[in-house]
Amino acid sequence: LAKTTQPVSMDSYEGQEVNITCSHNNIATNDYITWYQQFPSQGPRFIIQGYKTKVTNEVASLFIPADRKSSTLSLPRVSLSDTAVYYCLVARAGSQGNLIFGKGTKLSVKP
Amino acid sequence: DTAVSQTPKYLVTQMGNDKSIKCEQNLGHDTMYWYKQDSKKFLKIMFSYNNKELIINETVPNRFSPKSPDKAHLNLHINSLELGDSAVYFCASSQEPPYEQYFGPGTRLTVT
């Protein structure tokens, strides 16, 4: 099972781009990388998922290098409302038992 | 309509009691999960279940048991509650992994 490692916390200012990196050295061929956002007193919410190279949606981009041993969540022009905990998850296709969340990165956005 | 709902939102009980937390999803997903989030915010999967199999995290005490009356529900039963069971419990659902999971609002369990 691919364990994940993320920074415990990060600080940023409004309007900046924030990049959060997750390490998953033991990722397997059929593992996918997913990022979730969690606000206090709420359940995690899906942000983005990818397998390789780059994925972009309306809220974030996900960069995955060729060796797939890490991934970087990029949040463009953060606002105060992006203050939350961000979790990196490695999930194996077709295998519901292989779901390991990282310990999360607490992002604090300041004015 | 709420996609994944849990009841109750708060549960305060004494050690040794037996309690249940209910979870319902209206997304038509095949797979449901229970997670435990402790005071340090670590999010740990406890169970995952679909109509084919139940997978149990080996670290979960057998005092915890999931019960699924139908595809849309996965309830969590806890026997002989202990102080260390105090945490927030999240239910989630998804299509077959690795598809995105939809989480419920959580149930904060406090054991006194």
mmCIF file of C-alpha atoms in Angstrom:
data_model
loop_
_atom_site.group_PDB
_atom_site.id
_atom_site.type_symbol
_atom_site.label_atom_id
_atom_site.label_comp_id
_atom_site.label_asym_id
_atom_site.label_seq_id
_atom_site.Cartn_x
_atom_site.Cartn_y
_atom_site.Cartn_z
ATOM 1 C CA LEU A 1 0.000 0.000 0.000
ATOM 2 C CA ALA A 2 1.301 3.430 -0.939
ATOM 3 C CA LYS A 3 1.745 5.569 2.155
ATOM 4 C CA THR A 4 1.642 9.303 1.663
ATOM 5 C CA THR A 5 3.612 12.156 3.201
ATOM 6 C CA GLN A 6 2.584 15.805 3.158
ATOM 7 C CA PRO A 7 3.774 18.948 4.940
ATOM 8 C CA VAL A 8 1.912 19.445 8.187
ATOM 9 C CA SER A 9 1.106 23.074 7.499
ATOM 10 C CA MET A 10 1.572 25.925 5.041
ATOM 11 C CA ASP A 11 0.925 29.637 5.151
ATOM 12 C CA SER A 12 0.010 31.857 2.242
ATOM 13 C CA TYR A 13 -1.485 35.233 1.423
ATOM 14 C CA GLU A 14 -4.554 36.046 -0.589
ATOM 15 C CA GLY A 15 -3.948 36.117 -4.317
ATOM 16 C CA GLN A 16 -0.899 33.864 -4.231
ATOM 17 C CA GLU A 17 -0.548 30.491 -5.901
ATOM 18 C CA VAL A 18 -0.159 27.638 -3.438
ATOM 19 C CA ASN A 19 1.508 24.331 -4.219
ATOM 20 C CA ILE A 20 1.148 21.395 -1.840
ATOM 21 C CA THR A 21 3.253 18.323 -2.525
ATOM 22 C CA CYS A 22 2.472 14.772 -1.512
ATOM 23 C CA SER A 23 5.021 11.956 -1.586
ATOM 24 C CA HIS A 24 3.883 8.419 -2.383
ATOM 25 C CA ASN A 25 7.055 6.488 -3.090
ATOM 26 C CA ASN A 26 5.431 3.061 -3.157
ATOM 27 C CA ILE A 27 2.657 3.918 -5.579
ATOM 28 C CA ALA A 28 1.532 0.986 -7.702
ATOM 29 C CA THR A 29 0.670 0.840 -11.372
ATOM 30 C CA ASN A 30 -3.078 0.892 -10.841
ATOM 31 C CA ASP A 31 -3.123 3.524 -8.090
ATOM 32 C CA TYR A 32 -4.741 6.915 -8.620
ATOM 33 C CA ILE A 33 -3.994 10.126 -6.727
ATOM 34 C CA THR A 34 -6.868 12.118 -5.308
ATOM 35 C CA TRP A 35 -6.956 15.314 -3.281
ATOM 36 C CA TYR A 36 -9.634 16.339 -0.806
ATOM 37 C CA GLN A 37 -10.352 19.554 1.055
ATOM 38 C CA GLN A 38 -11.799 19.658 4.553
ATOM 39 C CA PHE A 39 -13.213 22.642 6.425
ATOM 40 C CA PRO A 40 -13.731 22.528 10.202
ATOM 41 C CA SER A 41 -16.780 20.525 11.256
ATOM 42 C CA GLN A 42 -17.390 19.247 7.732
ATOM 43 C CA GLY A 43 -16.622 16.097 5.808
ATOM 44 C CA PRO A 44 -13.834 16.077 3.221
ATOM 45 C CA ARG A 45 -14.740 17.270 -0.255
ATOM 46 C CA PHE A 46 -13.248 16.015 -3.512
ATOM 47 C CA ILE A 47 -11.009 18.488 -5.340
ATOM 48 C CA ILE A 48 -9.208 16.660 -8.123
ATOM 49 C CA GLN A 49 -7.919 13.270 -9.222
ATOM 50 C CA GLY A 50 -5.188 12.175 -11.594
ATOM 51 C CA TYR A 51 -3.069 9.288 -12.774
ATOM 52 C CA LYS A 52 -0.169 10.962 -14.581
ATOM 53 C CA THR A 53 1.020 14.260 -16.093
ATOM 54 C CA LYS A 54 -1.351 17.155 -15.471
ATOM 55 C CA VAL A 55 -5.017 17.471 -14.674
ATOM 56 C CA THR A 56 -6.855 20.765 -14.362
ATOM 57 C CA ASN A 57 -10.370 21.637 -13.303
ATOM 58 C CA GLU A 58 -12.142 24.813 -12.302
ATOM 59 C CA VAL A 59 -10.594 24.941 -8.835
ATOM 60 C CA ALA A 60 -7.137 23.356 -9.023
ATOM 61 C CA SER A 61 -4.420 21.665 -11.020
ATOM 62 C CA LEU A 62 -2.674 18.420 -10.226
ATOM 63 C CA PHE A 63 0.849 17.769 -11.436
ATOM 64 C CA ILE A 64 2.216 14.225 -11.438
ATOM 65 C CA PRO A 65 5.774 13.537 -12.665
ATOM 66 C CA ALA A 66 6.619 10.587 -14.848
ATOM 67 C CA ASP A 67 7.755 8.381 -11.940
ATOM 68 C CA ARG A 68 4.480 9.141 -10.069
ATOM 69 C CA LYS A 69 6.245 9.052 -6.709
ATOM 70 C CA SER A 70 4.893 12.466 -5.819
ATOM 71 C CA SER A 71 2.129 14.817 -6.819
ATOM 72 C CA THR A 72 1.549 18.542 -6.420
ATOM 73 C CA LEU A 73 -1.782 20.195 -5.872
ATOM 74 C CA SER A 74 -1.766 23.740 -7.195
ATOM 75 C CA LEU A 75 -4.342 26.273 -6.040
ATOM 76 C CA PRO A 76 -4.264 29.460 -8.130
ATOM 77 C CA ARG A 77 -4.851 32.809 -6.463
ATOM 78 C CA VAL A 78 -6.014 31.556 -3.070
ATOM 79 C CA SER A 79 -8.538 33.437 -0.986
ATOM 80 C CA LEU A 80 -9.335 33.381 2.723
ATOM 81 C CA SER A 81 -12.003 30.770 2.048
ATOM 82 C CA ASP A 82 -9.342 28.320 0.890
ATOM 83 C CA THR A 83 -8.117 28.006 4.464
ATOM 84 C CA ALA A 84 -8.650 24.316 5.137
ATOM 85 C CA VAL A 85 -6.908 20.975 5.504
ATOM 86 C CA TYR A 86 -5.902 19.294 2.251
ATOM 87 C CA TYR A 87 -5.553 15.517 2.085
ATOM 88 C CA CYS A 88 -3.739 13.447 -0.482
ATOM 89 C CA LEU A 89 -5.210 9.996 -1.063
ATOM 90 C CA VAL A 90 -3.842 7.082 -3.044
ATOM 91 C CA ALA A 91 -6.597 4.760 -4.196
ATOM 92 C CA ARG A 92 -6.267 1.522 -6.137
ATOM 93 C CA ALA A 93 -8.596 0.960 -9.030
ATOM 94 C CA GLY A 94 -11.083 -1.801 -8.315
ATOM 95 C CA SER A 95 -9.885 -2.323 -4.767
ATOM 96 C CA GLN A 96 -12.012 -0.717 -2.113
ATOM 97 C CA GLY A 97 -9.679 -1.695 0.681
ATOM 98 C CA ASN A 98 -6.694 0.274 -0.474
ATOM 99 C CA LEU A 99 -7.623 3.770 0.638
ATOM 100 C CA ILE A 100 -4.986 5.596 2.617
ATOM 101 C CA PHE A 101 -5.362 9.260 3.448
ATOM 102 C CA GLY A 102 -2.278 11.270 4.285
ATOM 103 C CA LYS A 103 -2.189 13.216 7.513
ATOM 104 C CA GLY A 104 -3.241 16.344 5.700
ATOM 105 C CA THR A 105 -1.751 19.785 5.175
ATOM 106 C CA LYS A 106 -3.313 22.649 7.055
ATOM 107 C CA LEU A 107 -3.300 25.647 4.735
ATOM 108 C CA SER A 108 -3.748 29.056 6.329
ATOM 109 C CA VAL A 109 -4.454 31.941 3.972
ATOM 110 C CA LYS A 110 -3.873 35.389 5.404
ATOM 111 C CA PRO A 111 -5.192 38.735 4.141
ATOM 112 C CA ASP B 1 -31.372 16.757 -1.313
ATOM 113 C CA THR B 2 -28.395 15.789 0.828
ATOM 114 C CA ALA B 3 -26.209 13.266 -0.964
ATOM 115 C CA VAL B 4 -24.816 11.502 2.115
ATOM 116 C CA SER B 5 -26.552 11.986 5.436
ATOM 117 C CA GLN B 6 -25.716 10.783 8.915
ATOM 118 C CA THR B 7 -27.667 10.694 12.145
ATOM 119 C CA PRO B 8 -27.189 11.768 14.795
ATOM 120 C CA LYS B 9 -24.854 14.714 14.339
ATOM 121 C CA TYR B 10 -23.823 14.608 17.991
ATOM 122 C CA LEU B 11 -23.820 11.626 20.308
ATOM 123 C CA VAL B 12 -22.859 11.777 23.967
ATOM 124 C CA THR B 13 -22.894 8.554 25.907
ATOM 125 C CA GLN B 14 -21.279 6.734 28.802
ATOM 126 C CA MET B 15 -18.627 4.075 28.769
ATOM 127 C CA GLY B 16 -19.942 0.589 28.311
ATOM 128 C CA ASN B 17 -23.025 1.591 26.347
ATOM 129 C CA ASP B 18 -23.912 0.337 22.875
ATOM 130 C CA LYS B 19 -24.751 2.877 20.192
ATOM 131 C CA SER B 20 -25.431 3.113 16.474
ATOM 132 C CA ILE B 21 -24.808 5.749 13.845
ATOM 133 C CA LYS B 22 -26.897 5.698 10.697
ATOM 134 C CA CYS B 23 -25.764 6.595 7.195
ATOM 135 C CA GLU B 24 -27.773 6.955 4.024
ATOM 136 C CA GLN B 25 -26.742 7.918 0.504
ATOM 137 C CA ASN B 26 -29.033 8.812 -2.375
ATOM 138 C CA LEU B 27 -26.374 8.828 -5.088
ATOM 139 C CA GLY B 28 -26.870 5.274 -6.244
ATOM 140 C CA HIS B 29 -23.292 4.397 -5.343
ATOM 141 C CA ASP B 30 -22.203 0.832 -4.921
ATOM 142 C CA THR B 31 -19.590 1.336 -2.226
ATOM 143 C CA MET B 32 -19.901 2.887 1.229
ATOM 144 C CA TYR B 33 -17.298 3.599 3.879
ATOM 145 C CA TRP B 34 -16.839 4.519 7.499
ATOM 146 C CA TYR B 35 -13.951 6.697 8.629
ATOM 147 C CA LYS B 36 -12.772 7.792 12.060
ATOM 148 C CA GLN B 37 -11.173 11.180 12.576
ATOM 149 C CA ASP B 38 -9.505 11.648 15.925
ATOM 150 C CA SER B 39 -8.598 14.823 17.774
ATOM 151 C CA LYS B 40 -5.371 15.125 15.781
ATOM 152 C CA LYS B 41 -7.432 15.144 12.584
ATOM 153 C CA PHE B 42 -5.990 11.899 11.243
ATOM 154 C CA LEU B 43 -8.535 10.380 8.884
ATOM 155 C CA LYS B 44 -8.531 6.596 9.059
ATOM 156 C CA ILE B 45 -10.697 4.223 7.126
ATOM 157 C CA MET B 46 -12.534 1.689 9.254
ATOM 158 C CA PHE B 47 -14.661 -0.232 6.765
ATOM 159 C CA SER B 48 -15.529 -0.281 3.130
ATOM 160 C CA TYR B 49 -18.493 -2.249 1.837
ATOM 161 C CA ASN B 50 -20.298 -3.031 -1.348
ATOM 162 C CA ASN B 51 -22.624 -5.819 -2.358
ATOM 163 C CA LYS B 52 -19.635 -8.019 -3.002
ATOM 164 C CA GLU B 53 -17.475 -7.693 0.033
ATOM 165 C CA LEU B 54 -16.811 -6.077 3.366
ATOM 166 C CA ILE B 55 -13.276 -4.967 3.973
ATOM 167 C CA ILE B 56 -12.291 -4.254 7.522
ATOM 168 C CA ASN B 57 -9.267 -2.271 8.585
ATOM 169 C CA GLU B 58 -7.386 -4.737 10.761
ATOM 170 C CA THR B 59 -6.802 -2.107 13.443
ATOM 171 C CA VAL B 60 -10.532 -1.674 14.099
ATOM 172 C CA PRO B 61 -11.707 -3.434 17.293
ATOM 173 C CA ASN B 62 -14.409 -6.027 16.798
ATOM 174 C CA ARG B 63 -16.666 -3.913 19.018
ATOM 175 C CA PHE B 64 -17.334 -1.978 15.820
ATOM 176 C CA SER B 65 -19.535 -3.569 13.203
ATOM 177 C CA PRO B 66 -21.104 -2.224 10.012
ATOM 178 C CA LYS B 67 -24.616 -3.261 9.070
ATOM 179 C CA SER B 68 -26.053 -2.690 5.615
ATOM 180 C CA PRO B 69 -29.821 -3.250 5.340
ATOM 181 C CA ASP B 70 -29.711 -2.215 1.689
ATOM 182 C CA LYS B 71 -27.459 -0.616 -0.888
ATOM 183 C CA ALA B 72 -28.249 2.921 0.257
ATOM 184 C CA HIS B 73 -27.514 2.429 3.941
ATOM 185 C CA LEU B 74 -24.474 1.486 5.985
ATOM 186 C CA ASN B 75 -24.934 1.823 9.713
ATOM 187 C CA LEU B 76 -22.188 1.621 12.310
ATOM 188 C CA HIS B 77 -22.801 -0.270 15.529
ATOM 189 C CA ILE B 78 -20.471 0.137 18.458
ATOM 190 C CA ASN B 79 -20.603 -2.113 21.494
ATOM 191 C CA SER B 80 -19.133 -1.483 24.945
ATOM 192 C CA LEU B 81 -18.034 2.052 24.181
ATOM 193 C CA GLU B 82 -14.666 3.212 25.521
ATOM 194 C CA LEU B 83 -13.219 6.660 26.132
ATOM 195 C CA GLY B 84 -10.869 6.209 23.173
ATOM 196 C CA ASP B 85 -13.811 5.847 20.845
ATOM 197 C CA SER B 86 -14.486 9.561 21.160
ATOM 198 C CA ALA B 87 -13.965 11.023 17.696
ATOM 199 C CA VAL B 88 -15.800 12.246 14.634
ATOM 200 C CA TYR B 89 -17.098 9.452 12.439
ATOM 201 C CA PHE B 90 -17.660 10.063 8.748
ATOM 202 C CA CYS B 91 -19.663 8.011 6.339
ATOM 203 C CA ALA B 92 -18.847 8.201 2.618
ATOM 204 C CA SER B 93 -19.903 6.623 -0.635
ATOM 205 C CA SER B 94 -18.525 6.270 -4.133
ATOM 206 C CA GLN B 95 -18.697 4.289 -7.282
ATOM 207 C CA GLU B 96 -16.117 1.544 -7.289
ATOM 208 C CA PRO B 97 -12.687 2.958 -6.350
ATOM 209 C CA PRO B 98 -10.816 5.003 -7.316
ATOM 210 C CA TYR B 99 -13.786 7.241 -8.015
ATOM 211 C CA GLU B 100 -14.333 10.278 -5.808
ATOM 212 C CA GLN B 101 -15.921 9.740 -2.447
ATOM 213 C CA TYR B 102 -18.791 11.824 -1.150
ATOM 214 C CA PHE B 103 -18.636 12.354 2.591
ATOM 215 C CA GLY B 104 -21.404 12.906 5.082
ATOM 216 C CA PRO B 105 -21.342 15.763 7.612
ATOM 217 C CA GLY B 106 -19.929 13.588 10.376
ATOM 218 C CA THR B 107 -21.102 12.393 13.779
ATOM 219 C CA ARG B 108 -19.235 13.661 16.790
ATOM 220 C CA LEU B 109 -19.173 10.891 19.382
ATOM 221 C CA THR B 110 -18.218 11.746 22.942
ATOM 222 C CA VAL B 111 -17.822 8.954 25.456
ATOM 223 C CA THR B 112 -17.789 10.009 29.113
#
